[in-house]
XYZ file of C-alpha atoms in Angstrom:
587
model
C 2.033 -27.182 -12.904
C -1.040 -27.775 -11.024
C -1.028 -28.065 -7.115
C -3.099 -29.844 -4.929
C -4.206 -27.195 -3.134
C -5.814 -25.376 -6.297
C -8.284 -28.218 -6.291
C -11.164 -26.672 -5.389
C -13.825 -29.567 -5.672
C -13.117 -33.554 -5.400
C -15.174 -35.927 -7.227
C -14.886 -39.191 -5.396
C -15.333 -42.890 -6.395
C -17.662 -42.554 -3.329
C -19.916 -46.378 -2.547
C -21.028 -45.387 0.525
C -18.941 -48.221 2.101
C -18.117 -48.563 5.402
C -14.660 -49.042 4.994
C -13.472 -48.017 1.290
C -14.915 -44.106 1.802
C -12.410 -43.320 4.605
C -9.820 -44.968 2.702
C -10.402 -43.151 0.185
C -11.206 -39.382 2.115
C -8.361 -40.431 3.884
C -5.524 -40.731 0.796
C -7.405 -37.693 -0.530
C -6.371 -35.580 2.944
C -2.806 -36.817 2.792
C -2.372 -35.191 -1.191
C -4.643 -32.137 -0.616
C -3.466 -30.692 2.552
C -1.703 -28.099 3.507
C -4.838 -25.902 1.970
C -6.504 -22.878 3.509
C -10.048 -23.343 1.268
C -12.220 -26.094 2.085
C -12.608 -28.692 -0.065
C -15.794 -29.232 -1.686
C -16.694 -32.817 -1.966
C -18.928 -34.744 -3.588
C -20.225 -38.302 -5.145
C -22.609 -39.018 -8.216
C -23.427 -42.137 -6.771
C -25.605 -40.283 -3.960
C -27.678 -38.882 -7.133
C -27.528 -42.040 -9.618
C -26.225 -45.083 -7.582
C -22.991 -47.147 -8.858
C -23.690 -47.530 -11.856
C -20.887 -49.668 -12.594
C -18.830 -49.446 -15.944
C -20.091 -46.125 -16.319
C -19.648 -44.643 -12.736
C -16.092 -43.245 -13.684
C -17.639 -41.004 -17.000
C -20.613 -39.848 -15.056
C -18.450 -38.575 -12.524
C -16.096 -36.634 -15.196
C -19.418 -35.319 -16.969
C -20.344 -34.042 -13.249
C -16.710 -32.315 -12.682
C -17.276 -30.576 -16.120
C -20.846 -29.531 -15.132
C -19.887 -27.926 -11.903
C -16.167 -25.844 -13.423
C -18.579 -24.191 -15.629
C -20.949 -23.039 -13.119
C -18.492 -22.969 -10.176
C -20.802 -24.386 -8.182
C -20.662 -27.673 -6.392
C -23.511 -30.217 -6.457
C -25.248 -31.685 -3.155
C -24.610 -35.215 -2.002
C -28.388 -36.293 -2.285
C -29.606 -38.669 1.013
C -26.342 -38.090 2.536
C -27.681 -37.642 6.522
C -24.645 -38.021 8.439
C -20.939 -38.341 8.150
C -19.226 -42.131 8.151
C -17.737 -41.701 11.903
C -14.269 -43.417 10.324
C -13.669 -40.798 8.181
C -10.526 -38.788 9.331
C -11.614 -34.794 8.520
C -11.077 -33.454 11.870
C -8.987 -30.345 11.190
C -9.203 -30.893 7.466
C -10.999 -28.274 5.954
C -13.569 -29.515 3.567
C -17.519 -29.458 2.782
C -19.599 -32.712 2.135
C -22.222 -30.636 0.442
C -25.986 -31.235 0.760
C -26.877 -27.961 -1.398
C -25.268 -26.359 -4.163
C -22.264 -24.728 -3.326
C -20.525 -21.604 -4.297
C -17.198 -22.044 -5.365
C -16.151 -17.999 -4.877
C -14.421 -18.234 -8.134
C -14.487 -17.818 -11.962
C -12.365 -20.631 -12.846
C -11.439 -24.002 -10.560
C -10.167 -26.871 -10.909
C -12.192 -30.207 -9.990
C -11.015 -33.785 -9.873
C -12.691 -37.336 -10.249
C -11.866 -40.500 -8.440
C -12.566 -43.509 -9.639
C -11.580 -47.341 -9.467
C -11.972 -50.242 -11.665
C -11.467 -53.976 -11.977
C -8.769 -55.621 -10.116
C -7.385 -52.539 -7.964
C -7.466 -50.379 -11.252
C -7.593 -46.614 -10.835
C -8.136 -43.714 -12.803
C -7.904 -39.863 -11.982
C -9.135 -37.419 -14.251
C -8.542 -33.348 -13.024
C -10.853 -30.906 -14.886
C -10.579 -27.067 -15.435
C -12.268 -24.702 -16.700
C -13.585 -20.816 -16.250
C -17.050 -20.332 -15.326
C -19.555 -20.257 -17.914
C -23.136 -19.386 -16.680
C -24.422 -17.953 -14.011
C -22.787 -14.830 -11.688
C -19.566 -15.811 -11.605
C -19.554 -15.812 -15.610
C -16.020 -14.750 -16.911
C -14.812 -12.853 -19.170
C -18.045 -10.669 -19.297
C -17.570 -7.295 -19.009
C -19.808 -4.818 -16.161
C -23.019 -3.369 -18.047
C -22.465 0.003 -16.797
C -25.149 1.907 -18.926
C -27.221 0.247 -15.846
C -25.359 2.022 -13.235
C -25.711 4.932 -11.726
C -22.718 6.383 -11.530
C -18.785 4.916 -12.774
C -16.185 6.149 -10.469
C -12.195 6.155 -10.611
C -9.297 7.199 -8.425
C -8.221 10.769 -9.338
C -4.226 10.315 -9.818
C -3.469 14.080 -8.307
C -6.019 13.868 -5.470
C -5.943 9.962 -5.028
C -9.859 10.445 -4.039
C -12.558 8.951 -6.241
C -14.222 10.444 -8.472
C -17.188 10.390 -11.318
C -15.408 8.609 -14.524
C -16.612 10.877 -17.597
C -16.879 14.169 -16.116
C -14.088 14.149 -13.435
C -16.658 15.440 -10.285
C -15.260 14.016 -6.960
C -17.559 12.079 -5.549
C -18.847 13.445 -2.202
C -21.718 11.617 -0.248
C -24.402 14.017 -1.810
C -22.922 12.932 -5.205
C -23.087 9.280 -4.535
C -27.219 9.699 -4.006
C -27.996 11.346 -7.685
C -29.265 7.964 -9.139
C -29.195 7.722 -13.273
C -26.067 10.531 -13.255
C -25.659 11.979 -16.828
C -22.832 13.953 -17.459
C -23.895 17.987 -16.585
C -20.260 19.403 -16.504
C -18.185 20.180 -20.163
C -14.542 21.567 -19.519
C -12.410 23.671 -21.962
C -11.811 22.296 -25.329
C -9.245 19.748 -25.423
C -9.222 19.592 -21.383
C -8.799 16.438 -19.636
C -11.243 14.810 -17.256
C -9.451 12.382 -15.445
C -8.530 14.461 -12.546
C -10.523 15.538 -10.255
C -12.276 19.139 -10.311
C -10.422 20.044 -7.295
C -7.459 19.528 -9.112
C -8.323 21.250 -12.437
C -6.824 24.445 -12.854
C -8.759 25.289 -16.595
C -12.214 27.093 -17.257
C -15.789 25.619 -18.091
C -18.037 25.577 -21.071
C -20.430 24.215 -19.330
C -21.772 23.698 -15.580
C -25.079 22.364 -14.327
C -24.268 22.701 -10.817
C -21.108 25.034 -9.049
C -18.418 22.846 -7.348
C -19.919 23.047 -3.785
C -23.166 24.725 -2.766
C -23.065 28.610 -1.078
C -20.426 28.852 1.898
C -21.995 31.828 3.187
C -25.174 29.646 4.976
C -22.174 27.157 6.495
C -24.024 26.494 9.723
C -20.278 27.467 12.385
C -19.338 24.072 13.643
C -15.422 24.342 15.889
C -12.856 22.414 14.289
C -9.705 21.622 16.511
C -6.100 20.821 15.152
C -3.660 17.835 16.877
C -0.452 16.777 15.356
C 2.989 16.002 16.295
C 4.575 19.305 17.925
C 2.398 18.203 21.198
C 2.924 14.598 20.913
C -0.852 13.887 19.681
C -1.737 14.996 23.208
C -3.271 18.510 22.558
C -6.724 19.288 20.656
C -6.241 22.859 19.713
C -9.329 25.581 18.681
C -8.710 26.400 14.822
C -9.732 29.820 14.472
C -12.986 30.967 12.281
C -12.373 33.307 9.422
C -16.490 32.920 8.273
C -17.849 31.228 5.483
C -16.685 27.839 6.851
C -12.871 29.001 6.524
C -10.547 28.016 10.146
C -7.048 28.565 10.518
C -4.244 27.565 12.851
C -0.568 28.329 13.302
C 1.695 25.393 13.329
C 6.004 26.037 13.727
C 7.993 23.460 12.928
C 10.149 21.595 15.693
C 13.484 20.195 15.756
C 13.284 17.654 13.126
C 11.677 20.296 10.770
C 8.745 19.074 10.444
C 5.141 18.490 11.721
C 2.172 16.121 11.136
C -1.355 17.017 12.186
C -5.006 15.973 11.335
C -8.516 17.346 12.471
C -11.053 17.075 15.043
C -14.765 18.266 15.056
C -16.227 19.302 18.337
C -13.772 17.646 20.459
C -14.733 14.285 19.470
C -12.090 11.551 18.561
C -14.544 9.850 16.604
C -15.133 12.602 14.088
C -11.430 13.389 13.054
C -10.847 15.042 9.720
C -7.914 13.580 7.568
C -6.687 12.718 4.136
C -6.988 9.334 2.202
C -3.228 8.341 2.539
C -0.617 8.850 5.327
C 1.816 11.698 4.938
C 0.065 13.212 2.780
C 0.591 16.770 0.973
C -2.469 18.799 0.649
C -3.789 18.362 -2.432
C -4.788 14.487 -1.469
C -8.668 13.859 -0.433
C -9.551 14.235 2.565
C -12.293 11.920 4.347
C -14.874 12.020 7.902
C -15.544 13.424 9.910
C -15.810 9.536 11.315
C -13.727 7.186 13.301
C -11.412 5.485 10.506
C -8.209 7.963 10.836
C -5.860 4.482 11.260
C -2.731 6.877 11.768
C -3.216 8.875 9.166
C -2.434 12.596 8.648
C -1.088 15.320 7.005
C 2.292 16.215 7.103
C 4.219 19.349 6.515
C 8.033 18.493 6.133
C 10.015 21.761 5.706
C 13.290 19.131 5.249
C 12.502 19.482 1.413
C 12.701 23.111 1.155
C 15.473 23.442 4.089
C 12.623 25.433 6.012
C 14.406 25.849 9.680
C 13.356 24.935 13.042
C 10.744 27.955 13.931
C 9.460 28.467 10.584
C 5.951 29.752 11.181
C 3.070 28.119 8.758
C -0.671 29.087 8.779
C -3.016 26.321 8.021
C -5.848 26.573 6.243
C -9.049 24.333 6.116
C -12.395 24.881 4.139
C -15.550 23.312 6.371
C -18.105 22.045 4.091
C -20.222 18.505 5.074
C -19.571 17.624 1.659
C -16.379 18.607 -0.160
C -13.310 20.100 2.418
C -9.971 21.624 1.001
C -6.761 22.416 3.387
C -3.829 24.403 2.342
C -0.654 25.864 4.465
C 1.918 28.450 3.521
C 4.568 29.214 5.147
C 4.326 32.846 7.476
C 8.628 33.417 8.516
C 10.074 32.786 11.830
C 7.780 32.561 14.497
C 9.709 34.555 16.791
C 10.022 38.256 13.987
C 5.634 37.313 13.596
C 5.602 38.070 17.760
C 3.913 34.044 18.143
C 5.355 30.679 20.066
C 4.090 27.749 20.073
C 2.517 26.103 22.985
C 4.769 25.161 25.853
C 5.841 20.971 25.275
C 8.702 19.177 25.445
C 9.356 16.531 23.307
C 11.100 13.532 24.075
C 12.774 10.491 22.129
C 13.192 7.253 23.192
C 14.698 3.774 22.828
C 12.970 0.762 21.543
C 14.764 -2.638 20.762
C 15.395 -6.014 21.921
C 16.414 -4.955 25.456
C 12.904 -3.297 26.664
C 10.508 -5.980 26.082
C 8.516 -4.228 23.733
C 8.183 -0.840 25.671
C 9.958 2.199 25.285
C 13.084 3.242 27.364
C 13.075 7.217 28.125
C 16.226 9.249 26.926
C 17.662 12.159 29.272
C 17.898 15.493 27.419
C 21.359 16.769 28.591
C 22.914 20.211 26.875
C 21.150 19.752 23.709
C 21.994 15.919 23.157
C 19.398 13.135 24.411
C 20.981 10.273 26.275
C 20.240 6.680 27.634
C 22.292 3.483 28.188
C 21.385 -0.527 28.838
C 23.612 -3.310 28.865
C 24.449 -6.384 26.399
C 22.332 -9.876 27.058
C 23.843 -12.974 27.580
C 24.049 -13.214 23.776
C 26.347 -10.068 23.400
C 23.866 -8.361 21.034
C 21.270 -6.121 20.967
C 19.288 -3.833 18.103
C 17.431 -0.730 18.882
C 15.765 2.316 17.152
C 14.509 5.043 18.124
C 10.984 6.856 18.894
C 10.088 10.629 19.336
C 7.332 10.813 21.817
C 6.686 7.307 21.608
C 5.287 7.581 17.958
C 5.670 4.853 15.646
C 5.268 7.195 12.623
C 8.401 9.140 14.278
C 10.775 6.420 14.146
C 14.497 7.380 13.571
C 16.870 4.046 12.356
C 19.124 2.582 10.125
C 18.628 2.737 6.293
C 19.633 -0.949 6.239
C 18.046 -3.437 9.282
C 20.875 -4.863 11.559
C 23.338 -1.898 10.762
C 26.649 -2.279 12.082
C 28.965 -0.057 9.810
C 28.792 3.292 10.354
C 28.657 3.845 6.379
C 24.954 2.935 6.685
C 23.148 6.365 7.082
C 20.418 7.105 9.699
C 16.996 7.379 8.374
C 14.390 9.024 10.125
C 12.141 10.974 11.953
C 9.052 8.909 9.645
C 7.227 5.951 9.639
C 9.067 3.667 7.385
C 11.560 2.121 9.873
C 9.249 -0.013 12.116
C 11.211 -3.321 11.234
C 14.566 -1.777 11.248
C 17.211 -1.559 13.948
C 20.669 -0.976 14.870
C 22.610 -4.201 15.791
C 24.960 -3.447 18.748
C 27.737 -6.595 19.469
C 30.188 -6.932 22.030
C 30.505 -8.687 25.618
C 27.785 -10.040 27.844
C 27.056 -7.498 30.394
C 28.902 -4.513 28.495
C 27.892 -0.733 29.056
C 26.369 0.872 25.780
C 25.154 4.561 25.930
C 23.125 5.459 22.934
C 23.484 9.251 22.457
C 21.032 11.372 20.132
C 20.936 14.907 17.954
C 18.578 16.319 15.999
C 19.553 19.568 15.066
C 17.637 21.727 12.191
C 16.422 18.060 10.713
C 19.668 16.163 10.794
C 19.817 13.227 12.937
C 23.600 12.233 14.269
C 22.922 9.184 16.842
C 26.057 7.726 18.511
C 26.602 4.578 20.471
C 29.755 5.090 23.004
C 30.956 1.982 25.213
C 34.372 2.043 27.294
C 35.402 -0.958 25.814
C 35.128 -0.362 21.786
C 35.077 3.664 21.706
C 32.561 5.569 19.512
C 30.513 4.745 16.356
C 28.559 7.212 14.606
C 25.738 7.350 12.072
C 24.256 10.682 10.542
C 21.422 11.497 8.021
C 21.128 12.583 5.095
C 19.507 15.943 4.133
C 17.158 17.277 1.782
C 15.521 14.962 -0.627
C 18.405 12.415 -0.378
C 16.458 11.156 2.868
C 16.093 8.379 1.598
C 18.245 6.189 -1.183
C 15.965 4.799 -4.628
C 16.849 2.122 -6.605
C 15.582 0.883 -9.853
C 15.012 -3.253 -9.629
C 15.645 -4.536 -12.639
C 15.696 -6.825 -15.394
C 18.590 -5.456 -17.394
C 20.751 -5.730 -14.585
C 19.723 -9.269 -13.373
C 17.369 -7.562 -11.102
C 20.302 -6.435 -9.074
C 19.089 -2.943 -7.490
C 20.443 -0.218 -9.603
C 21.289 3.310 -8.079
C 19.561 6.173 -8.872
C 20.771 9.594 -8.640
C 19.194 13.540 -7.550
C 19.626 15.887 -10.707
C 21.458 18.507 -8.478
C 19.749 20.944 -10.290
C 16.197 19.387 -9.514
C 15.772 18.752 -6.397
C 13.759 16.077 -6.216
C 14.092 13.944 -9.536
C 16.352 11.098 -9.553
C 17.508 9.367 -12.584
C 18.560 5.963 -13.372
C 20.410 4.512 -16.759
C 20.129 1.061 -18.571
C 20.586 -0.510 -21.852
C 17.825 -3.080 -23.272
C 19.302 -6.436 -23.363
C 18.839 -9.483 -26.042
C 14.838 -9.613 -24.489
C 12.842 -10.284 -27.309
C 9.393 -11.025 -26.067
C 6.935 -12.313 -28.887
C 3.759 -11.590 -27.238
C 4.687 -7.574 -27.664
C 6.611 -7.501 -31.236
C 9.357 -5.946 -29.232
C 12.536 -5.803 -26.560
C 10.958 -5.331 -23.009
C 12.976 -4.556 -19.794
C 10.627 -5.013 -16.249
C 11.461 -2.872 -13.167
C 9.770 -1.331 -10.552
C 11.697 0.912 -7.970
C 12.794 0.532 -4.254
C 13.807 2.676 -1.107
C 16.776 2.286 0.731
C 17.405 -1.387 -1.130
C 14.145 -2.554 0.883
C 11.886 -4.485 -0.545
C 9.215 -3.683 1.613
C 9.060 -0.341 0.508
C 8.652 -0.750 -3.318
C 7.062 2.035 -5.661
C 5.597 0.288 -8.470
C 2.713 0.541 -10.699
C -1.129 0.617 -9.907
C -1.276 -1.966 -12.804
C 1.589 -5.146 -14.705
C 2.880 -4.166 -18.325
C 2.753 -0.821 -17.480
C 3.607 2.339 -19.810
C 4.833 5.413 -18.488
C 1.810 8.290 -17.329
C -0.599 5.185 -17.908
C -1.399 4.198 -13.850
C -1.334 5.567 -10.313
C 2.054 4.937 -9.135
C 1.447 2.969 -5.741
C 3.922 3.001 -2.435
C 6.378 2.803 -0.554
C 4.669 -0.474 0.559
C 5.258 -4.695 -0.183
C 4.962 -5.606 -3.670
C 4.020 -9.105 -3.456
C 2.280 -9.219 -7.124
C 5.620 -8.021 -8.599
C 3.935 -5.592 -10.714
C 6.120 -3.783 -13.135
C 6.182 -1.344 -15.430
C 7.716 -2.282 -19.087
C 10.373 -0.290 -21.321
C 9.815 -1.351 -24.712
C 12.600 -0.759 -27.505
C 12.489 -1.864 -31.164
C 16.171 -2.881 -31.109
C 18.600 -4.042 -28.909
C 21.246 -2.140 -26.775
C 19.088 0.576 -26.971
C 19.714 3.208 -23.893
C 17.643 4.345 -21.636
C 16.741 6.860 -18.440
C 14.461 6.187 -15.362
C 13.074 8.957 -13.984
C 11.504 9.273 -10.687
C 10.200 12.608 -9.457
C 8.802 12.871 -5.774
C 7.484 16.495 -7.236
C 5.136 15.594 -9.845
C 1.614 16.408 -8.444
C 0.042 13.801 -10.396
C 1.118 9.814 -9.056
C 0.916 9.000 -13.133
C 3.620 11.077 -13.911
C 6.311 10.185 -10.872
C 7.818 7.412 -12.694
C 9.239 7.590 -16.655
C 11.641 6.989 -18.867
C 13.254 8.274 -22.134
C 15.761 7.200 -24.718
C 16.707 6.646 -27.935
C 14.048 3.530 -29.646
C 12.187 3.610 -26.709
C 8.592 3.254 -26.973
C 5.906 5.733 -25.992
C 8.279 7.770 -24.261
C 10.569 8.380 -26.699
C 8.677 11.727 -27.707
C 9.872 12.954 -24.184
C 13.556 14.954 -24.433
C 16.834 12.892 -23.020
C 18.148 15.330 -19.827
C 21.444 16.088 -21.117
């Protein structure tokens, strides 16, 4: 079904009348709007006159003529606008030039009327034929440069047949031909910085000599000072700086970089919480919250744990690594002297952030119940929207709903707290070696508690899918991987023509939210073929496919958070199952 709003150019009937044209501009506003492209609109009777029996074919012969160049044609003579016409707020375009549609395919329609109060509408489509917005062509790249692609272990781009990431000195070599040959059989769709095999041949080494490295001072800020501390990495030579960093209560710390002191060249990778193999870009001005993060809640690392980061200066290519040291305290080293502080945000502090008292190891604060007897809250350490402790489900109320947090996935998610108009409610808070216990007390209805979960089990996935109606499916941590979480399903009666085959669709969710999806970088897709993308909207619906020979085949999902490279974080194996069926069931 076509809608009004995909017509991208209107042919009108078009005299030049006084009265008829805002008739007719005017019935053609009430049908096209609402529309958030402007209309293109035009009249073959400014090029040819009326014409008369034939005025209604010309204009069709003009609709076809500007679908397959996606280009509008001018109004010829057309000086100014009939002041009856009724466009104000109506976006559209009486065009006295050619006009780029923007697209390789549109839709057009033609207006015209007849004898007697006959009309006739005639809607044209087609994709663009001629001219730049020509589809179906594909890119000439044996006249480009250089081809790049998104390394699926690094997420950085780099070159497309020789796997080089592709630095700013790379982008300038103009007519690139491949200089670098790998070990036989070796793949080159990962980057070079995340290739661990040998080289048959090399024109040029990785990155150019470290010992010249002209000594620049790189500075460290993350979360154990609340963003509020630059600190001096020290230098090792040869471009090498490290830092200490011990992890805090919540068992974990983010950070990025800083050269010379100035916010506006911060070092930091391509993708928020991100591990350190990821790229990492500046030094510029385009951080946009993110950072590193290392989260010693996976490996049960305890509050204290001493880590030494590592970071690799170079102007072109930078690497960063951290390991972890022991306690902080048996190395002789603490960290410098801040106190951290959480606090409440909801519907009761007009959109700023209510301090919490820090009493004998448990952080406290209270506010009372509006008129409406509710209120939702979450809450903040050090003000941090990326530290964000809440419910796993928005408008909790059952304390069978488990806390989520300290990360950045919770800003539209809050506790709902109900009772009387004016009522007390103290909102008490512990984080204690990464767990998270917050409990709401009021006089009237007692106690209510929520705790996190530990470990990987942070966080709840579900597989949404079509073989269960696309009701959300659980999935479950292999106890003896931590990790990997699995996920079981039987191909339904889905016969789908198009791909000789049954075919079950699903993409994966956290915490039963939408919003944060994990799906794949492309539709239709097959397992360890794309980048899997998230935890962010999937408004596209993309999907990857399980495709089975017969019916009632079985299957298992398999996500695992572990898997360096994004291709290879989603799968699935089973008995009839297509391309992964080489792969062995788990037992």
């Amino acid at each position: 079904m076509v809608t009004a709003s995909q017509i991208t150019i209107a042919e009108c009937h078009g005299t030049g009348t006084a009265l008829g044209d805002p008739i007719e501009v005017g019935a053609l506003r009430g049908v096209m709007e609402p529309r958030d492209t402007p209309l293109l609109t035009t009249s073959a009777k400014s090029n040819i006159g009326h014409t008369e029996a034939c005025a209604g074919m010309i204009g069709l012969i003009k609709c076809v003529s500007m679908v397959a160049n996606s280009q509008a044609h001018p109004n010829c003579h057309l000086h100014m606008l009939n002041p009856h016409l009724d466009v104000d707020g109506f976006p559209s375009n009486f065009d006295t030039e050619v006009v780029d549609t923007r697209l390789n395919s549109n839709y057009a329609g033609v207006s015209s009327f007849g004898f007697s109060g006959t009309n006739a509408r005639a809607d044209v489509w087609s994709q663009c034929k001629s001219g730049p917005r020509k589809a179906n062509t594909k890119p000439d790249i044996s006249k480009a440069d250089q081809v790049h692609m998104r390394c699926p272990v690094t997420l950085g781009p780099i070159e497309a047949t020789t796997g080089e990431p592709v630095t700013q000195s790379f982008k300038k070599r103009k007519a690139y031909k491949a200089d670098v040959l790998r070990d036989e059989w070796a793949s080159y769709d990962i980057s070079a910085q995340a290739y661990t095999g040998g080289y048959r041949y090399r024109r040029r080494p990785l990155q150019d000599s470290l010992d010249d490295l002209e000594d620049v001072d790189i500075y460290i800020c993350g979360s154990w000072s609340g963003w509020t501390q630059m600190e001096p990495m020290q230098s090792r030579g040869a471009g090498r700086y490290v830092a200490p960093v011990i992890l805090g209560d919540a068992c974990y710390e983010m950070f990025r970089l800083c050269l010379n002191l100035d916010r506006s060249m911060e070092i930091y990778p391509i993708i928020k919480d991100a591990s350190s193999q990821i790229w990492i870009e500046g030094p510029d001005s385009k951080c946009e919250e993110r950072y590193w993060i290392i989260d010693g809640r996976h490996s049960a690392a305890a509050s204290g744990t001493l880590y030494e980061v590592e970071f690799q200066w170079h102007p072109d290519l930078k690497a960063i690594s951290w390991q972890e040291m022991g306690a902080s305290l048996d190395l002789g080293w603490s960290p410098p002297a801040y106190e951290h502080s959480y606090m409440l945000l909801g519907s009761f502090t007009a959109g700023h952030m209510q301090p919490m008292n820090h009493v004998e190891g448990v952080w406290r604060s209270n506010f009372r119940l509006g008129v409406t007897g509710e209120e939702e809250f979450q809450i903040s350490r050090d003000g941090d929207l990326n530290q964000l402790i809440y419910p796993a489900q928005s408008g909790a109320v059952k304390t069978t709903v488990p806390a989520r947090g300290p990360d950045s996935l919770g800003r539209e998610k809050f506790w709902m707290i109900r009772g009387m108009p004016g009522e007390k409610i103290e909102v008490l808070l512990e984080v204690v070696e990464g767990h998270v216990r917050v409990t709401v007390s009021s006089e009237v209805r007692g106690d209510k508690t929520w705790d996190s979960e530990d470990g990987w089990e942070r966080h709840s996935y579900y597989a949404y899918a079509s073989w269960s109606g696309w009701v959300p499916v659980p999935m479950v941590m292999d106890p003896s991987e931590p990790g990997v979480f699995r996920a079981y399903g039987k191909v339904q009666a889905s016969f789908a023509p198009q791909y000789g085959c049954h075919v079950e669709r699903f993409f994966l969710i956290m915490d039963e939210d939408m919003n944060q999806a994990l799906y794949p970088q492309l539709n239709c897709s097959e397992p360890f073929q794309y980048v899997m993308e998230g935890p962010s909207g999937n408004p596209s619906s993309l999907c990857w496919h399980i495709q089975s020979r017969v019916p009632d085949a079985r299957f298992e999902v398999i996500l695992d958070l572990t898997a360096e490279d994004y291709r290879h974080r989603v799968s699935w194996v089973g008995e009839a199952i297509g391309r992964a069926e080489a792969l062995p069931l788990a037992s």
